[in-house]
């Protein structure tokens, strides 16, 4: 089955997988290997000590090797996504992708293993023989019913967790949605009629788990390509499906859908017709999970059943049933207690943890990350958002505790609360810091004008912004050049349809823009002649005027040219926010040690104490948009009064001003960089410091220190940069740098949109809209 990818997505995906090096995974050492002694410890002769310790006690393997944090994603490529039986080699990109999700969402290392074997017994032999290498096995994309037999045999033979995610991951999320949907409808699971379309691995696993949750087999009706599963049917039957065979004359989905409380679809697009949905019971729960097109669209279902609650497998509708909601965290909990299996109790614990999280009031930190408002449990919030940072902190401990309660944990947790805190620290090292901003941007997209509208990076970013619903792009550039480059890059953007073009050579608003420029900056040395010239030739000026006139909500510039010249135009035209003494720039870097905000990396060569205090308070509010509590360190070469140099005295004065202006901020200084980043050092230097844990906002005494540190971290730590984020402007305006990538432009688009949302909300005296 050929996929239906757009030309742009197909070409972009191939480039993504090819560059800068093939594939999505690499292996990195976790220990130093810089001298002869390191070599002697890592390999011969020192490694013998670790080997002998494991011979004496096999449990030591969990402490002396990476095994306990290592999972195998194993497939034979017989049921890959919607592509079918494409074989193990062609499935490798999918398995690498799964491994990336394990690492990003839960910090679990992963090898993908593609096995050229369809014989069940031989496949089982291959996988079972891998037990000494791995702490867990994730079976993936194996067709049914063989997958049932394979998992059953492996679980019986292996003393590590074996989990077929296509079955159980989907089932766990469906179970959570059903619990919450029935609660909203005022129904009991033991009483409801369930109709299932599809009888593959996922569908049967979902049905089995619903029975574990209390559903009655007599109330469950399964249909597949041959119609209703009934007693006496022989076509396409197996022992797992036979369990649900009904004594009935009904033969089609249409025959059994009447008065159904739950429709569970894991089959094909359009299977559930609107007239069928119309005959379901009051307040029905419709789980139409076929991808990319569901069994019935939410629009069609709600047109005939406005009382329905609907889940799909798609990210562009509420209630997305996405396996990433659970599988990384189930393995995280199982591995951390060295579980010998993932049993039914652990799956049910995950179901209840997910269902419970959807009902929770959003924490202050999470609420800020998702727009300043708590999401409300209801028809469109039956299950949590896949990027809710609290998922790992709810599911992994619940799974671990269930493993301990059922006696399958070889290393029970000593302190569950300490374990939760450990997981919390991981969340903000995972590199998914941008996801909350993306979600909030989608909730209320704003108009973003791009000064370099002809640049390939901007065009690709505009495509992504439109596809993901992040923003309404406005591009400054020559229409003929933009259209030619769209075609050259294989993009699907349509000028005048998907985005507006501002042509600097011939725009009907030219005279209005010139007059606006003179009105704003006529007393700052801008003559009529200069204004006419700049509005024709300087795209940053045009973008800033569009924002000042209210024709755009935010601007992005700086992919070409000098930072400071653009900054002058923005200060002249857009100006400063009320009460702000000057503009500053903050840059986010995301490293494997965590996310850090650095300021000021681009603007003030030698800021005063007042300017540092001003910047710090403004920076804190930006940091909170990412769902982080700002922990601020004012940096110097001096630790808490150890030296009285001009820079250390300046940072001390800045701290005093910050505490006067924002006494609730967690901020301290002056301190050295390692004192800021290593709490143990800070504890030795000043036990009474008001800064706790690792600092995540680093304020530098001057531009040289900040920019050099930023460039070093970006290159040597292979950090992902986001920014610069310009702070202190009256309206959102950001100046990027020539090294920014298309993804960097997309990230800053989301930042700018969220900032614009908050500006609009503040002007209207209300909270910004939050995503569902």
XYZ file of C-alpha atoms in Angstrom:
772
model
C 0.000 0.000 0.000
C 1.548 3.296 -1.132
C 1.429 6.224 1.296
C -0.392 9.423 0.319
C 2.291 11.916 1.351
C 2.428 15.380 -0.181
C 5.383 16.092 -2.465
C 6.802 18.530 0.066
C 6.453 16.185 3.029
C 7.959 13.295 1.070
C 10.993 15.299 -0.082
C 11.418 16.878 3.340
C 11.295 13.491 5.062
C 13.960 12.069 2.753
C 16.248 15.042 3.373
C 15.611 14.716 7.125
C 16.649 11.057 7.068
C 19.713 11.644 4.821
C 21.328 14.716 6.339
C 23.628 15.580 7.975
C 24.254 11.844 8.332
C 22.011 8.892 7.432
C 19.430 7.685 9.941
C 18.144 9.011 13.257
C 20.315 7.218 15.828
C 23.898 7.065 17.019
C 25.765 5.438 19.906
C 27.578 7.623 22.419
C 29.904 6.674 25.246
C 28.778 7.599 28.754
C 32.234 7.345 30.350
C 35.467 9.231 29.563
C 38.114 7.526 27.486
C 40.845 10.132 27.450
C 43.918 8.396 28.826
C 45.555 5.040 29.478
C 43.871 4.588 32.853
C 40.418 5.196 31.363
C 41.191 2.540 28.773
C 42.330 0.122 31.467
C 39.082 0.699 33.389
C 36.761 0.543 30.374
C 38.351 -2.484 28.751
C 41.196 -4.848 29.538
C 42.190 -5.515 32.263
C 39.759 -3.540 34.451
C 36.579 -4.730 32.734
C 37.229 -8.181 34.166
C 36.149 -6.891 37.590
C 32.694 -6.069 36.235
C 32.444 -9.421 34.465
C 33.384 -11.346 37.618
C 30.884 -9.371 39.695
C 28.086 -10.355 37.305
C 29.196 -14.011 37.392
C 28.886 -13.900 41.195
C 25.543 -12.061 41.098
C 23.677 -11.661 37.763
C 21.643 -8.806 39.279
C 24.834 -6.717 39.175
C 24.369 -6.412 35.395
C 21.730 -3.777 36.125
C 24.280 -1.702 38.054
C 27.405 -2.299 35.971
C 26.068 -2.201 32.390
C 23.514 -0.228 30.376
C 21.197 -3.253 30.122
C 18.565 -1.975 32.555
C 17.980 1.147 30.494
C 18.159 -0.595 27.139
C 15.115 -1.718 25.132
C 14.964 -3.563 21.815
C 12.346 -2.527 19.272
C 11.874 -5.749 17.309
C 9.890 -6.371 14.129
C 9.660 -8.603 11.096
C 8.060 -5.807 9.074
C 4.796 -7.613 8.362
C 2.380 -4.810 9.409
C 4.183 -1.485 9.168
C 1.977 1.572 9.731
C -0.548 1.672 6.892
C 2.029 0.265 4.459
C 1.414 -3.400 5.266
C 3.968 -6.188 4.795
C 6.933 -4.201 3.472
C 9.585 -6.393 5.081
C 12.119 -5.811 7.841
C 14.608 -3.690 5.862
C 12.003 -1.162 4.710
C 10.625 -1.007 8.262
C 13.935 0.187 9.708
C 13.139 3.954 9.490
C 9.985 3.322 11.536
C 11.871 1.325 14.156
C 14.563 3.994 14.404
C 11.762 6.512 14.889
C 10.328 4.427 17.708
C 13.755 4.324 19.320
C 13.974 8.119 19.109
C 10.623 8.432 20.895
C 11.810 6.148 23.695
C 14.887 8.306 24.177
C 13.203 11.704 23.883
C 10.116 11.019 25.978
C 11.535 8.734 28.667
C 15.330 8.739 28.445
C 15.409 5.059 27.475
C 18.188 3.852 25.186
C 17.020 1.702 22.355
C 18.283 -0.575 19.589
C 16.072 -1.324 16.623
C 16.282 -4.947 15.486
C 14.718 -5.979 12.189
C 14.413 -9.751 11.823
C 14.038 -11.474 8.440
C 11.732 -14.178 9.726
C 7.994 -14.870 9.402
C 8.001 -18.297 10.990
C 6.660 -17.842 14.531
C 8.885 -20.424 16.226
C 12.068 -19.168 14.559
C 11.216 -15.525 15.265
C 10.634 -16.367 18.926
C 13.993 -18.142 19.091
C 15.794 -15.097 17.718
C 14.197 -12.669 20.155
C 14.419 -14.924 23.212
C 18.142 -15.348 22.621
C 18.594 -11.577 23.063
C 17.560 -11.559 26.726
C 21.090 -11.064 28.129
C 21.431 -7.829 26.133
C 18.219 -5.985 26.959
C 16.122 -4.844 29.892
C 12.932 -5.026 27.826
C 11.491 -5.977 24.437
C 9.060 -3.780 22.486
C 7.465 -5.800 19.682
C 6.409 -3.598 16.813
C 4.504 -3.822 13.525
C 3.965 -7.598 13.489
C 0.752 -8.682 11.815
C -2.050 -10.500 13.583
C -2.813 -13.115 14.621
C 0.882 -14.114 14.637
C 1.671 -11.238 16.994
C -0.541 -12.764 19.717
C 1.312 -16.067 19.571
C 4.731 -14.433 19.435
C 4.080 -12.238 22.452
C 2.526 -15.098 24.403
C 5.512 -17.388 23.829
C 8.107 -14.704 24.552
C 6.424 -13.645 27.795
C 6.438 -17.270 28.921
C 10.141 -17.710 28.141
C 11.717 -14.371 29.054
C 12.222 -12.802 32.480
C 12.166 -9.232 31.184
C 9.209 -7.094 30.040
C 7.827 -8.005 26.606
C 5.244 -5.577 25.255
C 3.554 -5.399 21.856
C 2.816 -1.690 21.661
C 0.485 -1.903 18.664
C -1.807 -3.964 20.877
C -1.404 -2.748 24.398
C -0.363 0.870 23.900
C -3.510 1.575 21.923
C -5.592 -0.454 24.374
C -4.356 1.486 27.396
C -5.229 4.879 25.913
C -8.596 3.595 24.677
C -9.263 2.255 28.169
C -8.589 5.672 29.703
C -10.851 7.393 27.156
C -13.638 4.879 27.810
C -13.461 5.327 31.585
C -13.697 9.103 31.289
C -16.288 9.076 28.501
C -18.590 6.770 30.434
C -18.157 8.884 33.542
C -19.258 11.988 31.638
C -22.196 10.088 30.144
C -23.245 8.713 33.553
C -22.912 5.103 32.411
C -21.311 1.995 33.913
C -18.926 -0.099 31.882
C -20.652 -3.329 32.897
C -23.901 -2.138 31.299
C -22.792 -0.612 28.002
C -23.033 -2.084 24.522
C -19.703 -1.987 22.658
C -19.419 -2.389 18.899
C -15.953 -2.904 17.433
C -15.007 -2.413 13.790
C -11.816 -4.333 13.085
C -10.440 -7.503 14.621
C -6.703 -7.050 14.294
C -4.143 -6.989 17.080
C -5.007 -3.521 18.377
C -8.777 -4.047 18.222
C -8.690 -7.336 20.119
C -6.219 -5.997 22.687
C -8.504 -3.002 23.274
C -11.484 -5.296 23.696
C -9.614 -7.592 26.092
C -8.560 -4.639 28.235
C -12.108 -3.277 28.321
C -13.182 -6.670 29.676
C -10.472 -6.348 32.342
C -12.006 -2.962 33.207
C -15.457 -4.520 33.668
C -17.100 -4.752 30.239
C -19.255 -7.850 29.714
C -18.461 -10.153 26.783
C -22.159 -10.588 26.076
C -22.344 -6.834 25.377
C -19.429 -6.781 22.905
C -19.992 -7.115 19.147
C -16.979 -7.427 16.856
C -17.060 -6.930 13.097
C -14.328 -7.335 10.487
C -13.969 -7.823 6.723
C -16.317 -10.831 6.922
C -18.889 -8.940 8.979
C -20.071 -9.830 12.488
C -18.042 -12.373 14.460
C -20.727 -14.978 15.230
C -20.773 -18.523 16.536
C -20.279 -20.994 13.732
C -18.372 -18.617 11.446
C -15.282 -20.180 9.893
C -13.883 -17.518 7.565
C -11.076 -15.348 9.028
C -11.493 -16.851 12.497
C -8.878 -17.659 15.124
C -8.883 -18.609 18.799
C -8.481 -14.999 19.977
C -11.414 -13.762 17.923
C -13.569 -16.786 18.776
C -13.810 -15.588 22.386
C -16.144 -12.793 21.213
C -18.325 -14.800 18.821
C -22.011 -14.045 19.465
C -25.041 -16.314 18.953
C -26.816 -14.043 16.490
C -28.360 -13.685 13.047
C -26.782 -10.237 12.637
C -24.147 -10.136 9.919
C -23.069 -6.521 9.356
C -21.965 -3.483 11.298
C -25.243 -1.829 10.391
C -27.105 -4.754 12.003
C -25.408 -4.348 15.401
C -24.735 -0.612 15.743
C -28.217 0.276 17.037
C -28.242 1.441 20.695
C -24.469 1.008 20.967
C -22.934 3.113 23.742
C -19.396 2.769 22.378
C -18.102 2.437 18.834
C -14.468 1.374 18.648
C -12.991 1.601 15.168
C -9.588 0.258 14.206
C -10.422 -0.551 10.624
C -10.906 1.733 7.619
C -12.085 5.194 6.603
C -15.826 5.798 6.303
C -16.949 2.515 7.833
C -19.324 4.175 10.312
C -21.920 6.025 8.277
C -23.643 9.079 9.766
C -27.012 7.294 9.760
C -25.427 4.477 11.820
C -24.075 6.967 14.345
C -27.559 8.440 14.512
C -28.916 5.132 15.827
C -26.440 4.819 18.684
C -27.479 5.228 22.331
C -27.661 8.675 23.982
C -24.287 10.332 24.679
C -22.332 7.800 22.615
C -18.556 7.479 22.725
C -17.114 7.157 19.217
C -13.483 6.097 18.953
C -12.747 6.345 15.220
C -9.063 5.511 15.201
C -8.294 4.561 11.588
C -5.433 6.646 10.150
C -5.083 8.888 8.284
C -8.864 8.998 7.734
C -11.138 7.887 10.586
C -14.169 5.598 10.337
C -16.253 8.752 10.635
C -15.038 12.342 10.848
C -15.905 14.299 13.977
C -17.757 16.818 11.809
C -20.005 14.145 10.280
C -20.585 12.473 13.635
C -21.466 15.684 15.448
C -23.800 16.736 12.655
C -26.102 13.811 13.479
C -25.091 13.295 17.119
C -24.182 16.565 18.833
C -24.206 14.661 22.134
C -21.377 12.372 21.019
C -17.873 12.267 22.484
C -15.290 11.557 19.799
C -11.687 10.353 19.739
C -9.508 9.908 16.651
C -5.912 9.012 15.925
C -5.221 12.418 14.416
C -3.452 15.389 15.957
C -5.742 17.949 14.289
C -8.761 16.846 16.355
C -9.246 16.779 20.136
C -8.792 13.504 22.023
C -5.939 12.084 19.955
C -5.302 8.419 20.746
C -1.532 8.409 20.284
C 0.567 5.548 21.641
C 3.284 7.972 22.686
C 0.916 8.859 25.544
C 1.929 5.683 27.306
C 4.535 3.274 25.903
C 7.687 5.233 26.907
C 6.393 5.718 30.447
C 5.219 2.128 30.917
C 8.708 0.924 30.041
C 10.233 3.660 32.227
C 8.328 2.413 35.277
C 8.958 -1.250 34.481
C 12.696 -0.797 33.927
C 13.192 1.328 37.032
C 11.959 -1.443 39.322
C 13.598 -4.160 37.187
C 10.238 -5.780 36.482
C 10.263 -9.297 35.057
C 7.167 -8.624 32.949
C 4.485 -6.062 32.124
C 1.379 -7.661 33.551
C -2.315 -6.765 33.479
C -2.095 -4.877 36.772
C 0.606 -2.612 35.338
C -1.453 -1.931 32.205
C -4.534 -1.128 34.286
C -2.439 1.173 36.465
C -1.391 3.039 33.324
C -5.029 3.278 32.193
C -6.122 4.792 35.480
C -3.140 7.151 35.649
C -3.932 8.534 32.186
C -7.652 8.813 32.942
C -6.923 10.547 36.236
C -4.497 13.029 34.684
C -7.175 14.164 32.218
C -9.366 15.077 35.206
C -6.682 17.007 37.074
C -6.656 20.762 37.238
C -3.593 21.918 35.355
C -0.709 22.951 37.581
C 0.483 26.564 37.459
C 3.586 25.561 35.511
C 1.674 23.420 33.007
C -1.036 26.052 32.665
C 1.507 28.694 31.723
C 3.002 26.294 29.213
C -0.393 25.786 27.592
C -1.555 29.361 27.453
C -2.265 30.486 30.978
C -5.525 28.591 31.464
C -6.236 25.136 32.831
C -7.717 22.689 30.333
C -11.123 21.513 31.488
C -12.065 17.852 31.663
C -14.931 17.279 29.252
C -16.000 16.037 25.839
C -12.919 17.416 24.110
C -10.508 16.524 26.930
C -11.152 12.857 27.694
C -7.444 12.068 27.581
C -4.371 14.226 28.185
C -2.427 15.984 25.480
C 0.429 13.716 24.247
C 2.928 16.419 25.212
C 1.653 17.020 28.727
C 4.885 17.066 30.776
C 3.105 15.386 33.685
C 2.518 12.090 31.828
C 5.840 10.543 32.807
C 5.369 11.643 36.423
C 1.959 9.932 36.641
C 2.311 6.802 34.519
C 5.817 5.578 35.374
C 5.298 5.636 39.179
C 1.842 4.012 38.819
C 3.324 1.213 36.711
C 6.258 0.806 39.103
C 3.943 0.602 42.120
C 1.732 -1.966 40.372
C 4.816 -4.042 39.593
C 5.821 -3.905 43.254
C 2.313 -4.776 44.441
C 2.128 -7.832 42.171
C 5.568 -9.126 43.076
C 7.266 -8.747 39.682
C 9.643 -5.932 40.732
C 13.154 -7.182 41.435
C 14.248 -3.775 42.751
C 11.305 -2.015 44.463
C 11.413 1.759 44.847
C 12.601 2.949 48.239
C 10.954 6.393 47.991
C 8.187 6.914 45.418
C 8.104 10.694 45.924
C 11.844 10.945 45.320
C 11.320 8.892 42.168
C 8.654 11.346 40.960
C 11.019 14.246 41.557
C 13.701 12.461 39.548
C 11.253 12.047 36.676
C 10.265 15.705 36.936
C 13.867 16.754 36.442
C 14.077 14.577 33.327
C 11.076 16.271 31.708
C 12.928 19.523 31.229
C 16.058 17.826 29.877
C 14.135 16.008 27.153
C 14.265 18.640 24.411
C 10.481 18.880 24.128
C 10.410 22.333 25.609
C 8.936 23.873 22.467
C 5.867 21.620 22.377
C 3.717 23.639 24.813
C 4.329 26.783 22.774
C 3.352 24.968 19.591
C 0.124 23.830 21.214
C -0.716 27.316 22.431
C 0.150 28.885 19.076
C -2.269 26.502 17.336
C -5.062 27.559 19.669
C -5.116 31.094 18.227
C -2.755 31.581 15.255
C -1.569 35.146 14.703
C -0.280 37.030 11.650
C 3.516 36.816 11.457
C 5.338 38.923 8.860
C 8.718 37.652 7.626
C 11.113 40.306 6.322
C 13.134 37.815 4.227
C 10.171 36.260 2.458
C 12.242 35.050 -0.501
C 14.633 33.031 1.680
C 14.314 29.229 1.383
C 14.300 28.848 5.170
C 11.384 31.262 5.515
C 9.436 29.542 2.730
C 9.913 26.141 4.337
C 9.014 27.567 7.749
C 5.882 29.163 6.311
C 4.871 25.773 4.877
C 5.256 24.153 8.306
C 3.444 27.024 10.041
C 0.480 26.559 7.710
C 0.453 22.750 7.888
C 0.595 22.785 11.685
C -1.741 25.753 12.097
C 0.833 27.830 13.980
C 0.514 31.171 12.246
C -0.863 33.161 9.334
C 2.262 34.010 7.292
C 2.875 37.328 5.524
C 5.961 37.308 3.293
C 7.867 40.373 2.127
C 9.418 39.795 -1.276
C 9.015 39.929 -5.012
C 6.036 37.748 -5.978
C 7.738 36.273 -9.056
C 10.824 35.284 -7.044
C 8.725 33.757 -4.265
C 6.651 31.703 -6.736
C 9.738 30.491 -8.597
C 11.396 29.354 -5.367
C 8.251 27.649 -4.093
C 8.258 25.560 -7.276
C 12.007 24.917 -7.073
C 11.803 23.658 -3.500
C 8.739 21.491 -4.205
C 6.523 23.355 -1.721
C 2.737 23.546 -1.963
C 2.250 27.133 -0.762
C -0.084 29.296 -2.848
C 0.518 33.076 -2.771
C -2.659 35.036 -2.150
C -4.374 31.891 -0.869
C -2.137 30.505 1.878
C -0.244 33.696 2.604
C -0.159 37.391 1.784
C 2.748 38.895 -0.151
C 4.036 42.418 0.473
C 5.898 43.475 -2.658
C 8.446 46.180 -1.694
C 8.712 47.246 -5.359
C 5.009 47.795 -5.919
C 2.611 47.739 -2.976
C -0.535 49.941 -2.940
C 0.130 50.820 0.698
C 3.482 52.403 -0.059
C 2.406 56.020 0.563
C 0.575 55.040 3.758
C 3.677 53.242 5.045
C 5.887 56.249 4.270
C 3.523 58.555 6.146
C 3.341 56.174 9.124
C 7.139 56.052 9.218
C 7.349 59.848 9.236
C 4.680 60.095 11.929
C 6.603 57.696 14.140
C 10.222 58.594 13.436
C 10.114 62.031 11.797
C 11.606 63.603 14.907
C 14.316 60.929 15.134
C 16.184 62.041 12.045
C 14.093 60.258 9.402
C 13.493 62.694 6.529
C 10.744 62.220 3.907
C 13.365 61.228 1.349
C 14.908 58.662 3.708
C 11.477 57.302 4.582
C 10.570 56.849 0.903
C 13.859 55.087 0.211
C 13.721 52.769 3.247
C 10.100 51.719 2.660
C 11.135 50.637 -0.850
C 14.421 48.955 0.045
C 14.498 47.835 3.678
C 12.332 44.814 4.460
C 12.864 45.131 8.204
C 11.390 48.637 8.070
C 8.401 47.349 6.085
C 7.806 44.499 8.566
C 8.095 46.823 11.567
C 5.643 49.284 10.014
C 3.163 46.467 9.317
C 3.291 45.483 12.997
C 3.050 49.108 14.177
C 0.001 49.685 11.927
C -1.728 46.527 13.225
C -1.537 44.761 9.841
C 0.618 42.017 11.384
C 0.808 40.774 14.966
C 4.521 39.886 15.074
C 7.607 40.107 12.890
C 10.676 38.009 12.209
C 13.793 39.351 10.521
C 17.573 38.952 10.598
C 18.293 35.939 8.355
C 20.510 38.248 6.305
C 22.451 41.376 7.256
C 23.495 42.989 10.526
C 21.709 42.507 13.836
C 22.253 46.010 15.198
C 20.947 47.870 12.136
C 17.715 45.888 12.333
C 17.501 46.554 16.050
C 17.656 50.315 15.440
C 14.717 50.168 13.028
C 12.650 48.089 15.452
C 13.376 50.511 18.317
C 12.480 53.482 16.139
C 9.245 52.048 14.721
C 7.850 49.544 17.223
C 9.419 51.049 20.315
C 9.709 49.837 23.887
C 7.112 48.232 26.099
C 5.750 50.491 28.867
C 8.203 50.880 31.740
C 11.093 49.193 29.912
C 14.395 51.085 29.775
C 15.852 49.218 26.787
C 15.649 46.106 24.616
C 17.658 42.983 25.403
C 18.074 39.554 23.813
C 17.779 36.173 25.459
C 18.751 32.875 23.803
C 17.505 29.432 24.769
C 19.871 26.506 24.371
C 18.610 22.956 24.850
C 21.378 20.537 25.839
C 21.489 16.985 27.135
C 21.984 18.563 30.573
C 18.823 20.628 30.351
C 17.394 23.847 28.927
C 19.154 27.128 29.706
C 18.241 30.729 28.926
C 21.207 33.053 28.418
C 21.018 36.844 28.535
C 21.943 39.268 27.100
C 23.530 37.479 24.130
C 23.153 40.087 21.374
C 22.295 43.677 22.364
C 23.945 45.543 25.257
C 27.778 45.585 25.251
C 28.061 46.563 28.917
C 24.635 46.838 30.569
C 24.190 48.806 33.780
C 22.869 47.203 36.957
C 19.496 48.803 36.231
C 19.426 47.363 32.715
C 20.408 43.915 34.002
C 17.625 44.026 36.590
C 15.143 45.142 33.947
C 16.214 42.368 31.559
C 16.112 39.707 34.254
C 12.542 40.464 35.301
C 11.397 40.502 31.654
C 13.306 37.298 30.909
C 11.561 35.500 33.779
C 8.140 36.072 32.230
C 9.367 34.674 28.896
C 10.796 31.588 30.611
C 7.453 30.904 32.259
C 5.849 30.568 28.812
C 7.857 27.386 28.387
C 6.339 25.852 31.513
C 9.497 26.362 33.551
C 9.948 28.048 36.896
C 12.824 30.494 36.333
C 15.838 29.775 38.530
C 18.096 32.752 37.934
C 21.826 33.096 38.495
C 23.595 36.447 38.066
C 27.026 35.392 36.803
C 30.462 36.806 37.463
C 34.027 35.614 38.023
C 33.271 36.142 41.728
C 31.276 34.029 44.194
C 29.058 36.007 46.600
C 31.434 38.874 47.411
C 34.716 37.061 46.852
C 35.963 39.998 44.752
C 35.045 43.677 44.415
C 35.637 44.214 40.721
C 33.338 46.472 38.665
C 31.428 43.536 37.143
C 30.884 41.730 40.458
C 29.738 44.959 42.124
C 27.372 45.570 39.205
C 25.804 42.125 39.552
C 25.382 42.590 43.303
C 23.600 45.882 42.725
C 21.413 44.251 40.062
C 20.388 41.548 42.543
C 19.284 44.196 45.027
C 17.160 45.904 42.364
C 15.624 42.612 41.223
C 14.605 41.718 44.759
C 12.963 45.117 45.151
C 11.042 44.806 41.884
C 10.213 41.081 41.927
C 10.741 39.701 45.440
C 9.192 36.329 44.549
C 11.704 35.509 41.828
C 14.143 32.704 42.686
C 17.330 34.609 41.957
C 20.786 34.957 43.467
C 24.272 36.191 42.675
C 26.864 37.152 41.973
C 28.295 33.692 41.344
C 30.591 31.743 39.077
C 29.108 29.592 36.308
C 29.849 26.260 37.979
C 28.334 27.564 41.221
C 25.158 28.327 39.279
C 25.002 24.925 37.585
C 26.190 22.587 40.372
C 24.084 22.851 43.555
C 26.702 20.937 45.545
C 29.298 23.642 44.854
C 26.810 26.377 45.759
C 25.973 24.580 48.989
C 29.636 24.662 49.969
C 30.126 28.295 48.989
C 26.894 29.749 50.414
C 24.500 27.284 52.091
C 21.945 30.072 52.601
C 21.633 30.903 48.892
C 18.054 31.600 47.802
C 18.707 29.749 44.524
C 17.892 26.059 44.786
C 18.793 23.272 42.348
C 20.457 23.986 39.004
C 19.992 27.465 37.551
C 18.150 27.570 34.221
C 18.444 31.320 33.547
C 22.017 32.622 33.329
C 22.448 36.407 33.297
C 25.894 37.580 32.183
C 27.647 40.816 33.157
C 28.362 41.877 29.563
C 27.793 41.001 25.919
C 31.212 39.427 25.350
C 30.748 36.893 28.152
C 27.182 36.047 27.117
C 27.757 35.657 23.388
C 31.017 33.729 23.724
C 29.407 31.359 26.227
C 26.404 30.895 23.931
C 28.562 30.119 20.881
C 30.736 27.682 22.847
C 27.715 25.838 24.232
C 26.017 25.699 20.835
C 29.014 24.086 19.159
C 30.744 22.031 21.844
C 27.605 20.757 23.584
C 25.792 20.271 20.265
C 22.990 22.335 21.796
C 19.766 23.225 20.001
C 19.475 27.040 19.976
C 16.159 28.889 20.005
C 16.348 32.609 19.438
C 17.560 35.216 19.962
C 14.331 36.132 21.739
C 14.067 39.911 21.758
C 12.570 41.179 25.014
C 11.290 44.621 25.896
C 9.648 45.621 22.594
C 6.170 47.162 22.539
C 4.992 44.459 20.110
C 6.546 41.073 19.252
C 9.618 41.474 17.026
C 12.542 39.079 16.738
C 15.884 39.349 14.958
C 17.374 35.974 14.087
C 20.912 35.291 12.866
C 22.334 34.091 9.575
C 23.007 30.599 10.952
C 19.354 29.915 11.780
C 17.760 26.856 10.154
C 14.224 26.486 8.798
C 13.328 24.650 12.019
C 14.765 27.559 13.983
C 12.476 29.930 12.091
C 9.512 27.664 12.904
C 10.448 27.638 16.591
C 10.680 31.433 16.694
C 7.368 31.667 14.845
C 5.727 29.783 17.712
C 7.458 32.046 20.262
C 6.282 35.151 18.394
C 2.691 33.906 18.080
C 2.414 33.108 21.785
C 3.873 36.502 22.635
C 1.330 38.122 20.298
C -1.501 36.177 21.927
C -0.466 37.428 25.344
C -0.111 41.008 24.085
C -3.607 40.872 22.603
C -5.005 39.342 25.772
C -3.336 41.978 27.944
C -4.723 44.745 25.746
C -8.199 43.255 26.061
C -7.810 42.660 29.792
C -8.205 38.888 29.589
C -6.220 35.628 29.644
C -4.938 34.226 26.313
C -6.781 31.245 24.853
C -5.403 27.853 25.837
C -5.273 24.798 23.616
C -7.602 21.945 24.404
